Amino acid sequence: MNDIKIFNSLEAEPPARVKVLFPLPLFKAYDYLLPIGVTAEPGQFVKAPFGLREIFGVVWPNEAAVSDDKDVGRRWGKVDLAKLKSIIEVLPVQGLSPDLIDFVAWSADYTLSPLGSVLRMVMRSGDALTPRAPQTGFVLSGGLPKRSTPQREQVLAAAGATPLTAARLAEAAGVSDAVVRGLAKAGGLRAVEIDPDPPFSAPDLSRMGKPLSEDQLFAVGEIKKQIDAGGHTATLIDGVTGSGKTEVYLEAVSAALQKDETAQVLILIPEIALTLPFLGRVEERFGAAPAPWHSEMTAAARRRTWRRVGEGDPTKRARLVVGARSALFLPFQNLKLIIVDEEHDNAYKQEDGVIYHARDLAVARGARAGFPVLLASATPSLETVVNVDEGRYSAVGLPSRFASANLPDISLVDMRSDPPEKGRWLSPPLCAAVEHNLSVGEQSLLFLNRRGYAPMTLCRRCGHKMTAPNSDTMLVEHRFENRLVCHHTGFSMPKPKACPSCNAVDSLAPCGPGVERVAEEAVARWPEAQIKILSSDTAPGPRAMREVLDAMQAGEIDILIATQVAAKGHHFPNLTLVGVVDADLGLSGGDLRAAERTYQLLSQVTGRAGRDVKPGRAMLQTYQPQASVFEALVTGDRDAFLAAEAEGRRYLSFPPYGRLAAIIMRSGDEVVLDKAARDLLAAAPNGDGVEVLGPSRAPIYRLRGQARMRFLIKARRGVNLQAYLNDWLGRVKTPSSVRCVVDINPYSFL
Ligand code: ADP
């Protein structure tokens, strides 16, 4: 701590002023004094008093904020220089890079979020700014101790060139700490400092990747040209699952890291469950593990990644990061390439706090800082496909699966003509296919994107539906835990014996299937088979999930019954049948992307079958076999499906042919909320090319005791929707009991 300078605000004059932005929901940076002789560049971390606390913030550039007295007077009332507080410390750590500052400011404008809330995403690794004391470790000194004992010999045998703490070394040698310290004193060991946040090993760029196919070589060549040329480009790597997209973009990573020896690269992936195997794959390619970033990491691991990504010394900086969407806000010093894997995935949309889509922000970041962004997908989003068609993005294609693997043969089961028995969910054709697989020793996956036992619990006597308290959300029965759980609010309760409405005993009946119920049926049908369930609550956490996935990969499971956690990325060599229990599930509801999402999810999950030498097949159980999305899946005609979807969206001027935003208002008081929504509507400015729909009740109207109203704002593509919304929201003062959030380009309409 002693190299941190402490400044006194009364020190001298004339004081310089700086803006400081705090990681709090604030729209502006605040003025502070900088003691004489002290300089603080934009981006540097400082500690400053704010209200009654002393907190960390960042020196913010002046342009966007207020700088002269006239402005200060206008916006904040007259600020007396003598009343300005002084910053307390300039932290001795590398500050934020100018392009990250620019990105934070741009993201706040784009998402209509407070600037400080976006900064908070950058500063999320709680204690990363305070230095941690180094530990002492011991390595072999090369010399021998003056006196040797059997215990000392054990320590010498356990020690090496990698420093270990006395406790770790003593444990490895099976002796006490005192022996280790004694040996060090006697000259057999040398004490060295252990960095509490050790640097990540640098990727070995001399290692070669796999020999590439002709298609892969072509794709890599195109991408390398862009990296060599410099500047921003956005490129879609378009290829079916298993076509080798990952191998292609790993070559791009190598090229970008070689081009500039201090460059950093970020690979975004949608699912935490996928990170572990993916990290292994990257390590294999570059001989060094990349820096990981996701919400399941320990605080210490997050701190290490955060500090090493933001490191000032380029030789100690993490060069390659693999992370979930929030990795976009890590303190990169010289980011030169972003890859968004599975770019269509909805997990990239963050729905609370600052609402953003990581793919869109990644492209914006690349465009502003002038570096390439690669988007990879087997089922690209319509937004991206239109961007390619209209020439804003380029595309490289990988038309077939790598080597001998072929795409699975997909067929429909018409549930009207081939219904399952009453109270069961698997149709005769699907059961026959599973039985065939059991008989030949191949694996099957039954896919149902619904956790728990039954999605709805209904009283057989009075028809009462079990809902979460003060919410219009269904309670889902989870039979393993014997509880009713709300998937929206997290509320749960033991399943009651009697109906809370009519008091009838044992009248609450499960309606419809979840994965647990399908598993129950499978166990009853195939008692000899090895059957496992995989969903986020039967295998909580990436490790538990990994165990099931590893067992599946090793062929220890005959039938896996899974939600979408099994849909992505995995490679099960002996899986040859995928049965989709309810293919219609995602199609209902007023979601403009329902068909597109169904297409993406079902092609992902059916793509798990036949990834190796054995051919695969998939069966979709549906009550609407005529739906165009199923026809597209069966014929494999993705482009025709996308063209039809695009036509529909163009007709309705929905994204990407028009712009869309939602305003969601919520309050515990329905009367106040109603009035606030009407007042907001009355204040809506007339905007050319802007259409305001609503207010209307949200489909889930009551959630955690709060009533919710929604506006939908549609605009022509050229309209500055953010400016319109700022103007509008600035005209009304909503009561403090009403919360109002803006969702630019909404994906959730609940
Ligand atoms: P995608 O990312 O398109 O799903 P991957 O890059 O994961 O495809 O490739 C699918 C499988 O094929 C992986 O097991 C990968 O290691 C293998 N593969 C891809 N390209 C090659 C190559 N050029 N040589 C050897 N194996 C390859």
PDB file of C-alpha atoms in Angstrom, residues 198-322:
ATOM      1  CA  PRO A 198       0.056 -14.886 -11.727  1.00  0.00           C
ATOM      2  CA  PRO A 199       0.185 -13.972 -15.421  1.00  0.00           C
ATOM      3  CA  PHE A 200      -1.373 -16.368 -17.932  1.00  0.00           C
ATOM      4  CA  SER A 201       1.107 -18.215 -20.118  1.00  0.00           C
ATOM      5  CA  ALA A 202       1.425 -16.636 -23.520  1.00  0.00           C
ATOM      6  CA  PRO A 203      -0.121 -18.546 -26.418  1.00  0.00           C
ATOM      7  CA  ASP A 204       2.516 -20.382 -28.415  1.00  0.00           C
ATOM      8  CA  LEU A 205       2.046 -18.929 -31.873  1.00  0.00           C
ATOM      9  CA  SER A 206       4.587 -21.194 -33.497  1.00  0.00           C
ATOM     10  CA  ARG A 207       2.280 -24.180 -32.971  1.00  0.00           C
ATOM     11  CA  MET A 208       0.396 -25.285 -36.020  1.00  0.00           C
ATOM     12  CA  GLY A 209      -3.316 -25.986 -36.071  1.00  0.00           C
ATOM     13  CA  LYS A 210      -4.873 -29.019 -37.716  1.00  0.00           C
ATOM     14  CA  PRO A 211      -4.227 -29.366 -41.460  1.00  0.00           C
ATOM     15  CA  LEU A 212      -7.200 -27.588 -42.977  1.00  0.00           C
ATOM     16  CA  SER A 213      -9.632 -28.677 -45.644  1.00  0.00           C
ATOM     17  CA  GLU A 214      -9.907 -26.684 -48.849  1.00  0.00           C
ATOM     18  CA  ASP A 215     -13.033 -24.843 -47.638  1.00  0.00           C
ATOM     19  CA  GLN A 216     -11.407 -24.058 -44.338  1.00  0.00           C
ATOM     20  CA  LEU A 217      -8.253 -22.808 -46.065  1.00  0.00           C
ATOM     21  CA  PHE A 218     -10.278 -20.506 -48.251  1.00  0.00           C
ATOM     22  CA  ALA A 219     -12.203 -19.122 -45.257  1.00  0.00           C
ATOM     23  CA  VAL A 220      -9.006 -18.592 -43.259  1.00  0.00           C
ATOM     24  CA  GLY A 221      -7.427 -16.864 -46.262  1.00  0.00           C
ATOM     25  CA  GLU A 222     -10.300 -14.398 -46.568  1.00  0.00           C
ATOM     26  CA  ILE A 223     -10.262 -13.597 -42.869  1.00  0.00           C
ATOM     27  CA  LYS A 224      -6.487 -13.216 -42.757  1.00  0.00           C
ATOM     28  CA  LYS A 225      -6.665 -10.726 -45.593  1.00  0.00           C
ATOM     29  CA  GLN A 226      -8.960  -8.580 -43.443  1.00  0.00           C
ATOM     30  CA  ILE A 227      -6.732  -8.885 -40.402  1.00  0.00           C
ATOM     31  CA  ASP A 228      -3.676  -7.921 -42.480  1.00  0.00           C
ATOM     32  CA  ALA A 229      -5.462  -4.988 -44.058  1.00  0.00           C
ATOM     33  CA  GLY A 230      -6.404  -3.653 -40.607  1.00  0.00           C
ATOM     34  CA  GLY A 231      -9.519  -1.676 -39.796  1.00  0.00           C
ATOM     35  CA  HIS A 232     -13.003  -2.846 -39.034  1.00  0.00           C
ATOM     36  CA  THR A 233     -14.825  -5.590 -40.853  1.00  0.00           C
ATOM     37  CA  ALA A 234     -17.588  -7.902 -39.677  1.00  0.00           C
ATOM     38  CA  THR A 235     -17.570 -11.397 -41.119  1.00  0.00           C
ATOM     39  CA  LEU A 236     -19.972 -14.260 -40.705  1.00  0.00           C
ATOM     40  CA  ILE A 237     -18.454 -17.747 -40.624  1.00  0.00           C
ATOM     41  CA  ASP A 238     -21.425 -19.706 -41.830  1.00  0.00           C
ATOM     42  CA  GLY A 239     -21.337 -23.482 -41.671  1.00  0.00           C
ATOM     43  CA  VAL A 240     -23.362 -26.362 -40.316  1.00  0.00           C
ATOM     44  CA  THR A 241     -22.482 -27.711 -36.872  1.00  0.00           C
ATOM     45  CA  GLY A 242     -19.305 -29.731 -37.119  1.00  0.00           C
ATOM     46  CA  SER A 243     -18.105 -28.086 -40.318  1.00  0.00           C
ATOM     47  CA  GLY A 244     -14.955 -26.791 -38.624  1.00  0.00           C
ATOM     48  CA  LYS A 245     -15.798 -23.158 -37.878  1.00  0.00           C
ATOM     49  CA  THR A 246     -13.900 -23.264 -34.616  1.00  0.00           C
ATOM     50  CA  GLU A 247     -10.727 -24.441 -36.328  1.00  0.00           C
ATOM     51  CA  VAL A 248     -11.113 -21.568 -38.765  1.00  0.00           C
ATOM     52  CA  TYR A 249     -11.479 -18.838 -36.209  1.00  0.00           C
ATOM     53  CA  LEU A 250      -8.638 -20.216 -34.086  1.00  0.00           C
ATOM     54  CA  GLU A 251      -6.422 -19.532 -37.135  1.00  0.00           C
ATOM     55  CA  ALA A 252      -7.745 -15.981 -37.150  1.00  0.00           C
ATOM     56  CA  VAL A 253      -6.862 -15.674 -33.459  1.00  0.00           C
ATOM     57  CA  SER A 254      -3.343 -16.784 -34.278  1.00  0.00           C
ATOM     58  CA  ALA A 255      -3.055 -14.305 -37.147  1.00  0.00           C
ATOM     59  CA  ALA A 256      -4.269 -11.370 -35.044  1.00  0.00           C
ATOM     60  CA  LEU A 257      -1.912 -12.218 -32.183  1.00  0.00           C
ATOM     61  CA  GLN A 258       1.008 -12.552 -34.591  1.00  0.00           C
ATOM     62  CA  LYS A 259       0.336  -9.327 -36.372  1.00  0.00           C
ATOM     63  CA  ASP A 260       0.726  -7.197 -33.248  1.00  0.00           C
ATOM     64  CA  GLU A 261       2.704  -8.622 -30.379  1.00  0.00           C
ATOM     65  CA  THR A 262       0.742  -6.745 -27.739  1.00  0.00           C
ATOM     66  CA  ALA A 263      -2.662  -7.452 -29.294  1.00  0.00           C
ATOM     67  CA  GLN A 264      -5.453  -9.072 -27.303  1.00  0.00           C
ATOM     68  CA  VAL A 265      -8.247 -11.274 -28.640  1.00  0.00           C
ATOM     69  CA  LEU A 266     -11.630 -12.057 -27.119  1.00  0.00           C
ATOM     70  CA  ILE A 267     -13.684 -15.151 -27.930  1.00  0.00           C
ATOM     71  CA  LEU A 268     -17.265 -14.876 -26.685  1.00  0.00           C
ATOM     72  CA  ILE A 269     -19.238 -18.045 -26.106  1.00  0.00           C
ATOM     73  CA  PRO A 270     -22.845 -18.218 -25.006  1.00  0.00           C
ATOM     74  CA  GLU A 271     -22.945 -21.004 -22.436  1.00  0.00           C
ATOM     75  CA  ILE A 272     -20.973 -21.315 -19.256  1.00  0.00           C
ATOM     76  CA  ALA A 273     -21.413 -25.082 -19.449  1.00  0.00           C
ATOM     77  CA  LEU A 274     -19.433 -25.024 -22.667  1.00  0.00           C
ATOM     78  CA  THR A 275     -16.457 -23.110 -21.335  1.00  0.00           C
ATOM     79  CA  LEU A 276     -14.562 -25.964 -19.710  1.00  0.00           C
ATOM     80  CA  PRO A 277     -14.249 -28.212 -22.769  1.00  0.00           C
ATOM     81  CA  PHE A 278     -13.752 -25.176 -24.951  1.00  0.00           C
ATOM     82  CA  LEU A 279     -10.894 -23.868 -22.800  1.00  0.00           C
ATOM     83  CA  GLY A 280      -9.267 -27.288 -23.168  1.00  0.00           C
ATOM     84  CA  ARG A 281      -9.585 -27.115 -26.919  1.00  0.00           C
ATOM     85  CA  VAL A 282      -8.016 -23.665 -27.092  1.00  0.00           C
ATOM     86  CA  GLU A 283      -5.225 -24.792 -24.785  1.00  0.00           C
ATOM     87  CA  GLU A 284      -4.526 -27.705 -27.089  1.00  0.00           C
ATOM     88  CA  ARG A 285      -4.265 -25.356 -30.033  1.00  0.00           C
ATOM     89  CA  PHE A 286      -1.997 -22.745 -28.412  1.00  0.00           C
ATOM     90  CA  GLY A 287      -0.229 -24.752 -25.713  1.00  0.00           C
ATOM     91  CA  ALA A 288      -1.504 -22.356 -23.057  1.00  0.00           C
ATOM     92  CA  ALA A 289      -4.851 -21.927 -21.371  1.00  0.00           C
ATOM     93  CA  PRO A 290      -6.658 -18.690 -22.248  1.00  0.00           C
ATOM     94  CA  ALA A 291      -7.912 -16.355 -19.524  1.00  0.00           C
ATOM     95  CA  PRO A 292     -11.493 -17.366 -18.704  1.00  0.00           C
ATOM     96  CA  TRP A 293     -14.363 -15.080 -17.701  1.00  0.00           C
ATOM     97  CA  HIS A 294     -17.815 -16.149 -16.578  1.00  0.00           C
ATOM     98  CA  SER A 295     -20.128 -15.848 -13.617  1.00  0.00           C
ATOM     99  CA  GLU A 296     -19.339 -19.225 -12.075  1.00  0.00           C
ATOM    100  CA  MET A 297     -15.684 -18.416 -11.440  1.00  0.00           C
ATOM    101  CA  THR A 298     -14.395 -17.833  -7.913  1.00  0.00           C
ATOM    102  CA  ALA A 299     -13.744 -14.242  -6.893  1.00  0.00           C
ATOM    103  CA  ALA A 300     -10.000 -14.967  -6.913  1.00  0.00           C
ATOM    104  CA  ALA A 301     -10.090 -16.348 -10.463  1.00  0.00           C
ATOM    105  CA  ARG A 302     -12.144 -13.403 -11.687  1.00  0.00           C
ATOM    106  CA  ARG A 303      -9.742 -11.023 -10.042  1.00  0.00           C
ATOM    107  CA  ARG A 304      -6.769 -12.677 -11.745  1.00  0.00           C
ATOM    108  CA  THR A 305      -8.376 -12.495 -15.181  1.00  0.00           C
ATOM    109  CA  TRP A 306      -9.493  -8.909 -14.665  1.00  0.00           C
ATOM    110  CA  ARG A 307      -6.075  -7.715 -13.523  1.00  0.00           C
ATOM    111  CA  ARG A 308      -4.195  -9.605 -16.214  1.00  0.00           C
ATOM    112  CA  VAL A 309      -6.441  -8.391 -19.012  1.00  0.00           C
ATOM    113  CA  GLY A 310      -5.969  -4.811 -17.826  1.00  0.00           C
ATOM    114  CA  GLU A 311      -2.260  -5.206 -17.074  1.00  0.00           C
ATOM    115  CA  GLY A 312      -0.046  -2.302 -18.106  1.00  0.00           C
ATOM    116  CA  ASP A 313       3.032  -4.409 -18.880  1.00  0.00           C
ATOM    117  CA  PRO A 314       2.323  -6.077 -22.228  1.00  0.00           C
ATOM    118  CA  THR A 315       4.632  -8.996 -21.436  1.00  0.00           C
ATOM    119  CA  LYS A 316       2.439  -9.977 -18.481  1.00  0.00           C
ATOM    120  CA  ARG A 317      -0.894  -9.230 -20.095  1.00  0.00           C
ATOM    121  CA  ALA A 318      -3.473 -11.913 -20.872  1.00  0.00           C
ATOM    122  CA  ARG A 319      -3.582 -12.045 -24.662  1.00  0.00           C
ATOM    123  CA  LEU A 320      -6.450 -14.412 -25.251  1.00  0.00           C
ATOM    124  CA  VAL A 321      -9.706 -14.316 -23.292  1.00  0.00           C
ATOM    125  CA  VAL A 322     -12.588 -16.775 -23.557  1.00  0.00           C
TER     126      VAL A 322
END
